[in-house]
Amino acid sequence: QVQLVESGGGLVQAGGSLRLSCAASGRAFGSYAMGWFRQAPGKERDVVAAISWNGDRTYYADSVKGRFTISRDNAKNTGYLQMNSLKPEDTAVYYCAAVSESRRLRPLEGAKEYSYWGQGTQVTVSS
């Protein structure tokens, strides 16, 4: 079983940047797709970005295209979300998620595809 721990959240001003990290346990992280999701108060949890096990496929929500970049370092068992040009609308709890792609590829944008979830990290963007 994979355990995920997010870090890097915090309070930033609009226009600023943050880099979130997702540290994964286990020996098989290199075969797992990884996604970032966010949930604001009173809202549903929505996909932000996702990346396949080897990085050859990515997905970005329209609201973050051109501003956020997802990446991973399998040697370090860590995924990242670089967030630039942050807006107050980006304020949410951000969750890292993972699912094995050892048997088949997964639709990266589907929350229901993911088996493992971190506890979340708060991102607050002030105006």
XYZ file of C-alpha atoms in Angstrom:
127
model
C 0.000 0.000 0.000
C 1.217 3.475 -0.918
C 1.222 6.292 1.604
C 1.277 9.884 0.390
C 2.204 13.033 2.304
C 1.755 16.501 0.829
C 3.791 19.520 1.824
C 4.565 23.010 0.589
C 1.233 24.703 1.117
C 0.912 28.060 2.774
C -0.200 31.659 2.431
C 0.895 33.675 -0.589
C -0.171 36.887 -2.276
C -1.893 36.877 -5.630
C 0.663 36.541 -8.392
C 3.021 34.554 -6.221
C 4.228 30.984 -6.514
C 4.279 27.802 -4.491
C 5.632 24.333 -5.118
C 3.757 21.445 -3.571
C 5.467 18.136 -2.946
C 3.979 14.674 -2.606
C 6.244 12.171 -0.896
C 5.300 8.550 -1.504
C 6.206 5.409 0.365
C 6.508 1.938 -1.096
C 8.629 0.282 -3.734
C 6.287 0.643 -6.703
C 5.773 4.410 -6.969
C 7.535 4.387 -10.309
C 4.581 2.500 -11.818
C 1.897 4.802 -10.367
C 0.071 7.629 -12.027
C -0.101 10.683 -9.789
C -2.653 13.455 -9.613
C -3.302 16.669 -7.760
C -6.835 17.586 -6.715
C -8.209 20.508 -4.766
C -11.290 21.230 -2.723
C -12.505 24.634 -1.615
C -15.097 25.078 1.157
C -18.525 24.088 -0.076
C -17.153 22.813 -3.379
C -16.567 19.402 -4.899
C -13.081 17.982 -5.148
C -11.760 18.772 -8.622
C -8.753 17.600 -10.568
C -5.969 20.136 -10.972
C -3.300 18.193 -12.829
C -2.148 14.628 -13.305
C 0.766 12.720 -14.762
C 1.228 9.152 -15.928
C 3.688 6.748 -14.389
C 6.477 7.607 -16.820
C 5.509 11.212 -17.468
C 4.466 10.692 -21.086
C 0.869 11.786 -20.435
C -0.306 14.826 -18.507
C -3.633 16.459 -17.786
C -4.398 20.004 -16.650
C -7.652 21.608 -15.678
C -8.490 24.534 -17.943
C -8.345 26.899 -14.988
C -4.657 26.180 -14.346
C -3.251 25.657 -17.837
C -0.220 27.814 -18.413
C 0.179 28.515 -14.694
C 0.699 25.120 -13.040
C 3.177 22.403 -13.951
C 3.065 18.830 -12.709
C 6.218 16.740 -12.528
C 7.656 13.736 -10.777
C 10.976 12.290 -9.708
C 10.542 8.557 -9.404
C 14.048 8.106 -8.057
C 13.004 10.248 -5.082
C 9.482 8.794 -4.839
C 8.158 12.330 -5.056
C 5.689 14.244 -7.183
C 5.461 18.011 -7.528
C 3.025 20.717 -8.478
C 4.610 24.037 -9.377
C 2.011 26.785 -9.069
C 2.755 30.179 -10.577
C 0.668 33.319 -11.013
C -1.564 32.231 -8.167
C -5.037 33.686 -7.878
C -7.387 33.924 -4.890
C -9.589 31.407 -6.714
C -6.800 28.840 -6.271
C -7.381 28.828 -2.518
C -8.209 25.274 -1.470
C -6.936 22.169 0.218
C -4.728 20.365 -2.278
C -4.561 16.584 -2.287
C -2.088 14.233 -3.880
C -3.383 10.937 -5.237
C -1.872 7.859 -6.860
C -2.957 4.715 -8.677
C -0.991 1.853 -10.157
C -0.519 1.719 -13.919
C 1.347 -1.567 -13.817
C -1.603 -3.399 -15.396
C -3.182 -0.685 -17.534
C -3.181 3.003 -18.238
C -5.691 5.153 -16.353
C -7.760 8.202 -17.295
C -5.659 10.754 -15.488
C -8.425 13.262 -14.800
C -10.786 10.870 -13.031
C -10.745 11.074 -9.245
C -12.379 7.659 -9.002
C -9.381 6.113 -10.732
C -7.105 6.886 -7.808
C -6.586 4.378 -5.017
C -4.371 6.296 -2.608
C -4.747 9.800 -1.219
C -2.748 12.095 0.982
C -4.160 14.127 3.850
C -4.060 17.436 1.996
C -2.197 20.702 2.330
C -3.804 24.136 2.570
C -3.058 26.750 -0.063
C -4.360 30.252 0.605
C -3.915 33.062 -1.901
C -4.627 36.576 -0.683
C -5.676 39.445 -2.914
